[in-house]
Amino acid sequence: MPDLSPLRRETPVEWRVEPDRVDYDEAVGFMEARAAAIRAGEAGELVWLVEHEPLYTGGTSAKEADLLDPRFPVHRSRRGGQYTYHGPGQRVAYLMLDLEQRGKDIRLYVCGLERWIIEALAEFGVDGATRKGRVGVWVDRSRPGAFREDKIAAIGVRVKRWVSLHGIALNVEPDLSHFGEIVPCGQAADGLGVTSLVDLGRPVTMTDADAALLRSFQQVFGEVAVDQT
């Protein structure tokens, strides 16, 4: 694990939890505007936690062959990565951070996102891990003679003028069957699947997940200022 200390700042990050589901295109527009304001010195950093109605997004590496039989809207995205699913029961966290003040290293930033998720999962007794050549955070569910690893959180980022956009998607209790209509993140190998905290037998609510994410974010990136509105 690399030294993540350059990712920390003393200035608290605004932490906002959206109470209602957010339209995906509106979310992207908001992120773009906020990132531009951050770069112009007109706004502070923000971590924005949302849920979306069921949809699929395809990043800059998305392959049409991985879009199997989608029954929900498909959105093209300028984030990195391939196809993924967003929907109720999944906590999407969009991060608009000034990476010029946080090490100016995209690989280090992604490592920080991974560590953030892994530390949050640990609060629920889940051993999340990264895998070389595979994006996201995974849980080993192998048994003797049967390899199986399931993705529990996806990562997809974009960096514009050293301000980050997009972020992570943690599966708390989504309908996992909705992932079956795409090849999630291009991972089609036998033994690779998708899971969630509830699927793993952890009776975790979205509020529980948010609290764990807040605590682990502070460990990796620094203090937050919670938006009470």
mmCIF file of N, CA, C and O in Angstrom, residues 48-98:
data_model
loop_
_atom_site.group_PDB
_atom_site.id
_atom_site.type_symbol
_atom_site.label_atom_id
_atom_site.label_comp_id
_atom_site.label_asym_id
_atom_site.label_seq_id
_atom_site.Cartn_x
_atom_site.Cartn_y
_atom_site.Cartn_z
ATOM 1 N N TRP A 48 -20.580 14.022 -2.337
ATOM 2 C CA TRP A 48 -22.029 14.050 -2.515
ATOM 3 C C TRP A 48 -22.536 12.618 -2.606
ATOM 4 O O TRP A 48 -22.209 11.905 -3.554
ATOM 5 N N LEU A 49 -23.318 12.189 -1.623
ATOM 6 C CA LEU A 49 -23.837 10.830 -1.575
ATOM 7 C C LEU A 49 -25.264 10.807 -2.101
ATOM 8 O O LEU A 49 -26.135 11.539 -1.592
ATOM 9 N N VAL A 50 -25.503 9.960 -3.118
ATOM 10 C CA VAL A 50 -26.799 9.931 -3.784
ATOM 11 C C VAL A 50 -27.228 8.494 -4.050
ATOM 12 O O VAL A 50 -26.456 7.543 -3.918
ATOM 13 N N GLU A 51 -28.498 8.353 -4.431
ATOM 14 C CA GLU A 51 -29.023 7.141 -5.049
ATOM 15 C C GLU A 51 -29.651 7.548 -6.380
ATOM 16 O O GLU A 51 -30.143 8.674 -6.535
ATOM 17 N N HIS A 52 -29.640 6.627 -7.347
ATOM 18 C CA HIS A 52 -30.278 6.853 -8.633
ATOM 19 C C HIS A 52 -31.397 5.843 -8.852
ATOM 20 O O HIS A 52 -31.394 4.757 -8.259
ATOM 21 N N GLU A 53 -32.335 6.188 -9.731
ATOM 22 C CA GLU A 53 -33.258 5.191 -10.248
ATOM 23 C C GLU A 53 -32.445 4.209 -11.107
ATOM 24 O O GLU A 53 -31.329 4.527 -11.535
ATOM 25 N N PRO A 54 -32.951 3.010 -11.383
ATOM 26 C CA PRO A 54 -32.164 2.024 -12.132
ATOM 27 C C PRO A 54 -31.694 2.542 -13.490
ATOM 28 O O PRO A 54 -32.482 3.080 -14.278
ATOM 29 N N LEU A 55 -30.394 2.394 -13.750
ATOM 30 C CA LEU A 55 -29.808 2.819 -15.020
ATOM 31 C C LEU A 55 -28.448 2.161 -15.176
ATOM 32 O O LEU A 55 -27.881 1.626 -14.230
ATOM 33 N N TYR A 56 -27.943 2.209 -16.399
ATOM 34 C CA TYR A 56 -26.597 1.731 -16.695
ATOM 35 C C TYR A 56 -25.775 2.894 -17.212
ATOM 36 O O TYR A 56 -26.291 3.774 -17.922
ATOM 37 N N THR A 57 -24.503 2.909 -16.864
ATOM 38 C CA THR A 57 -23.599 3.916 -17.408
ATOM 39 C C THR A 57 -22.407 3.222 -18.054
ATOM 40 O O THR A 57 -21.919 2.206 -17.551
ATOM 41 N N GLY A 58 -21.981 3.761 -19.179
ATOM 42 C CA GLY A 58 -20.812 3.237 -19.873
ATOM 43 C C GLY A 58 -19.708 4.262 -19.886
ATOM 44 O O GLY A 58 -19.887 5.382 -20.364
ATOM 45 N N GLY A 59 -18.555 3.899 -19.321
ATOM 46 C CA GLY A 59 -17.422 4.808 -19.276
ATOM 47 C C GLY A 59 -16.654 4.845 -20.585
ATOM 48 O O GLY A 59 -17.085 4.295 -21.606
ATOM 49 N N THR A 60 -15.499 5.476 -20.555
ATOM 50 C CA THR A 60 -14.744 5.707 -21.782
ATOM 51 C C THR A 60 -14.195 4.429 -22.399
ATOM 52 O O THR A 60 -13.831 4.416 -23.572
ATOM 53 N N SER A 61 -14.136 3.336 -21.628
ATOM 54 C CA SER A 61 -13.643 2.059 -22.156
ATOM 55 C C SER A 61 -14.762 1.060 -22.413
ATOM 56 O O SER A 61 -14.490 -0.123 -22.669
ATOM 57 N N ALA A 62 -16.012 1.504 -22.359
ATOM 58 C CA ALA A 62 -17.150 0.590 -22.496
ATOM 59 C C ALA A 62 -17.187 -0.051 -23.877
ATOM 60 O O ALA A 62 -16.960 0.603 -24.898
ATOM 61 N N LYS A 63 -17.498 -1.344 -23.894
ATOM 62 C CA LYS A 63 -17.605 -2.113 -25.140
ATOM 63 C C LYS A 63 -19.065 -2.500 -25.358
ATOM 64 O O LYS A 63 -19.722 -2.993 -24.451
ATOM 65 N N GLU A 64 -19.544 -2.302 -26.576
ATOM 66 C CA GLU A 64 -20.943 -2.595 -26.869
ATOM 67 C C GLU A 64 -21.296 -4.050 -26.578
ATOM 68 O O GLU A 64 -22.421 -4.364 -26.195
ATOM 69 N N ALA A 65 -20.341 -4.947 -26.751
ATOM 70 C CA ALA A 65 -20.599 -6.364 -26.509
ATOM 71 C C ALA A 65 -20.932 -6.642 -25.047
ATOM 72 O O ALA A 65 -21.526 -7.683 -24.728
ATOM 73 N N ASP A 66 -20.563 -5.727 -24.147
ATOM 74 C CA ASP A 66 -20.826 -5.916 -22.726
ATOM 75 C C ASP A 66 -22.216 -5.429 -22.315
ATOM 76 O O ASP A 66 -22.616 -5.587 -21.160
ATOM 77 N N LEU A 67 -22.929 -4.841 -23.265
ATOM 78 C CA LEU A 67 -24.299 -4.387 -23.014
ATOM 79 C C LEU A 67 -25.221 -5.492 -23.531
ATOM 80 O O LEU A 67 -25.546 -5.551 -24.708
ATOM 81 N N LEU A 68 -25.641 -6.385 -22.664
ATOM 82 C CA LEU A 68 -26.290 -7.629 -23.073
ATOM 83 C C LEU A 68 -27.760 -7.430 -23.428
ATOM 84 O O LEU A 68 -28.153 -7.608 -24.579
ATOM 85 N N ASP A 69 -28.578 -7.096 -22.472
ATOM 86 C CA ASP A 69 -30.015 -6.941 -22.725
ATOM 87 C C ASP A 69 -30.591 -5.922 -21.752
ATOM 88 O O ASP A 69 -31.398 -6.258 -20.887
ATOM 89 N N PRO A 70 -30.181 -4.662 -21.887
ATOM 90 C CA PRO A 70 -30.551 -3.660 -20.875
ATOM 91 C C PRO A 70 -32.030 -3.292 -20.934
ATOM 92 O O PRO A 70 -32.580 -3.027 -21.993
ATOM 93 N N ARG A 71 -32.672 -3.299 -19.767
ATOM 94 C CA ARG A 71 -34.068 -2.861 -19.692
ATOM 95 C C ARG A 71 -34.205 -1.487 -19.057
ATOM 96 O O ARG A 71 -35.306 -0.972 -18.926
ATOM 97 N N PHE A 72 -33.067 -0.913 -18.630
ATOM 98 C CA PHE A 72 -33.074 0.414 -18.035
ATOM 99 C C PHE A 72 -32.292 1.371 -18.929
ATOM 100 O O PHE A 72 -31.523 0.945 -19.795
ATOM 101 N N PRO A 73 -32.478 2.683 -18.741
ATOM 102 C CA PRO A 73 -31.757 3.655 -19.575
ATOM 103 C C PRO A 73 -30.247 3.456 -19.510
ATOM 104 O O PRO A 73 -29.700 3.102 -18.460
ATOM 105 N N VAL A 74 -29.594 3.722 -20.643
ATOM 106 C CA VAL A 74 -28.142 3.611 -20.741
ATOM 107 C C VAL A 74 -27.579 5.013 -20.970
ATOM 108 O O VAL A 74 -27.993 5.715 -21.888
ATOM 109 N N HIS A 75 -26.635 5.413 -20.144
ATOM 110 C CA HIS A 75 -26.028 6.738 -20.240
ATOM 111 C C HIS A 75 -24.543 6.593 -20.561
ATOM 112 O O HIS A 75 -23.836 5.828 -19.902
ATOM 113 N N ARG A 76 -24.102 7.316 -21.555
ATOM 114 C CA ARG A 76 -22.670 7.389 -21.827
ATOM 115 C C ARG A 76 -22.037 8.357 -20.847
ATOM 116 O O ARG A 76 -22.588 9.427 -20.561
ATOM 117 N N SER A 77 -20.898 7.991 -20.328
ATOM 118 C CA SER A 77 -20.237 8.794 -19.307
ATOM 119 C C SER A 77 -18.802 9.087 -19.723
ATOM 120 O O SER A 77 -18.172 8.284 -20.421
ATOM 121 N N ARG A 78 -18.292 10.197 -19.261
ATOM 122 C CA ARG A 78 -16.899 10.564 -19.544
ATOM 123 C C ARG A 78 -15.959 10.110 -18.436
ATOM 124 O O ARG A 78 -14.784 10.430 -18.453
ATOM 125 N N ARG A 79 -16.488 9.334 -17.490
ATOM 126 C CA ARG A 79 -15.617 8.745 -16.471
ATOM 127 C C ARG A 79 -14.826 7.599 -17.086
ATOM 128 O O ARG A 79 -15.170 7.071 -18.145
ATOM 129 N N GLY A 80 -13.790 7.171 -16.398
ATOM 130 C CA GLY A 80 -13.067 5.996 -16.830
ATOM 131 C C GLY A 80 -13.865 4.737 -16.537
ATOM 132 O O GLY A 80 -14.831 4.749 -15.781
ATOM 133 N N GLY A 81 -13.469 3.632 -17.174
ATOM 134 C CA GLY A 81 -14.114 2.362 -16.898
ATOM 135 C C GLY A 81 -15.098 1.945 -17.967
ATOM 136 O O GLY A 81 -15.202 2.555 -19.031
ATOM 137 N N GLN A 82 -15.822 0.864 -17.670
ATOM 138 C CA GLN A 82 -16.711 0.256 -18.644
ATOM 139 C C GLN A 82 -18.165 0.388 -18.185
ATOM 140 O O GLN A 82 -18.540 1.428 -17.665
ATOM 141 N N TYR A 83 -18.977 -0.636 -18.392
ATOM 142 C CA TYR A 83 -20.381 -0.531 -18.000
ATOM 143 C C TYR A 83 -20.574 -0.897 -16.528
ATOM 144 O O TYR A 83 -19.940 -1.819 -16.016
ATOM 145 N N THR A 84 -21.472 -0.165 -15.890
ATOM 146 C CA THR A 84 -21.884 -0.524 -14.547
ATOM 147 C C THR A 84 -23.345 -0.167 -14.372
ATOM 148 O O THR A 84 -23.959 0.497 -15.214
ATOM 149 N N TYR A 85 -23.893 -0.632 -13.272
ATOM 150 C CA TYR A 85 -25.294 -0.392 -12.940
ATOM 151 C C TYR A 85 -25.391 0.505 -11.716
ATOM 152 O O TYR A 85 -24.594 0.374 -10.781
ATOM 153 N N HIS A 86 -26.359 1.409 -11.726
ATOM 154 C CA HIS A 86 -26.702 2.193 -10.545
ATOM 155 C C HIS A 86 -28.192 2.025 -10.289
ATOM 156 O O HIS A 86 -29.000 1.976 -11.233
ATOM 157 N N GLY A 87 -28.561 1.963 -9.021
ATOM 158 C CA GLY A 87 -29.972 1.845 -8.696
ATOM 159 C C GLY A 87 -30.224 1.923 -7.212
ATOM 160 O O GLY A 87 -29.289 2.053 -6.401
ATOM 161 N N PRO A 88 -31.483 1.841 -6.808
ATOM 162 C CA PRO A 88 -31.840 1.896 -5.393
ATOM 163 C C PRO A 88 -31.107 0.822 -4.596
ATOM 164 O O PRO A 88 -30.910 -0.303 -5.051
ATOM 165 N N GLY A 89 -30.710 1.194 -3.381
ATOM 166 C CA GLY A 89 -29.963 0.270 -2.546
ATOM 167 C C GLY A 89 -28.469 0.308 -2.770
ATOM 168 O O GLY A 89 -27.722 -0.398 -2.099
ATOM 169 N N GLN A 90 -28.048 1.128 -3.690
ATOM 170 C CA GLN A 90 -26.611 1.307 -3.952
ATOM 171 C C GLN A 90 -26.236 2.739 -3.584
ATOM 172 O O GLN A 90 -26.874 3.691 -4.036
ATOM 173 N N ARG A 91 -25.203 2.877 -2.767
ATOM 174 C CA ARG A 91 -24.749 4.218 -2.410
ATOM 175 C C ARG A 91 -23.694 4.680 -3.397
ATOM 176 O O ARG A 91 -22.619 4.096 -3.504
ATOM 177 N N VAL A 92 -24.050 5.702 -4.161
ATOM 178 C CA VAL A 92 -23.117 6.331 -5.085
ATOM 179 C C VAL A 92 -22.545 7.565 -4.399
ATOM 180 O O VAL A 92 -23.291 8.390 -3.865
ATOM 181 N N ALA A 93 -21.234 7.659 -4.392
ATOM 182 C CA ALA A 93 -20.562 8.808 -3.779
ATOM 183 C C ALA A 93 -19.774 9.531 -4.860
ATOM 184 O O ALA A 93 -18.842 8.958 -5.442
ATOM 185 N N TYR A 94 -20.167 10.743 -5.162
ATOM 186 C CA TYR A 94 -19.472 11.578 -6.129
ATOM 187 C C TYR A 94 -18.521 12.503 -5.376
ATOM 188 O O TYR A 94 -18.933 13.202 -4.443
ATOM 189 N N LEU A 95 -17.274 12.507 -5.793
ATOM 190 C CA LEU A 95 -16.253 13.303 -5.116
ATOM 191 C C LEU A 95 -15.735 14.386 -6.042
ATOM 192 O O LEU A 95 -15.241 14.098 -7.140
ATOM 193 N N MET A 96 -15.847 15.619 -5.595
ATOM 194 C CA MET A 96 -15.287 16.756 -6.301
ATOM 195 C C MET A 96 -14.171 17.315 -5.411
ATOM 196 O O MET A 96 -14.408 18.150 -4.532
ATOM 197 N N LEU A 97 -12.976 16.802 -5.611
ATOM 198 C CA LEU A 97 -11.828 17.142 -4.774
ATOM 199 C C LEU A 97 -10.752 17.822 -5.602
ATOM 200 O O LEU A 97 -10.571 17.510 -6.786
ATOM 201 N N ASP A 98 -10.044 18.714 -4.974
ATOM 202 C CA ASP A 98 -8.955 19.439 -5.622
ATOM 203 C C ASP A 98 -7.678 18.606 -5.514
ATOM 204 O O ASP A 98 -6.946 18.697 -4.524
#
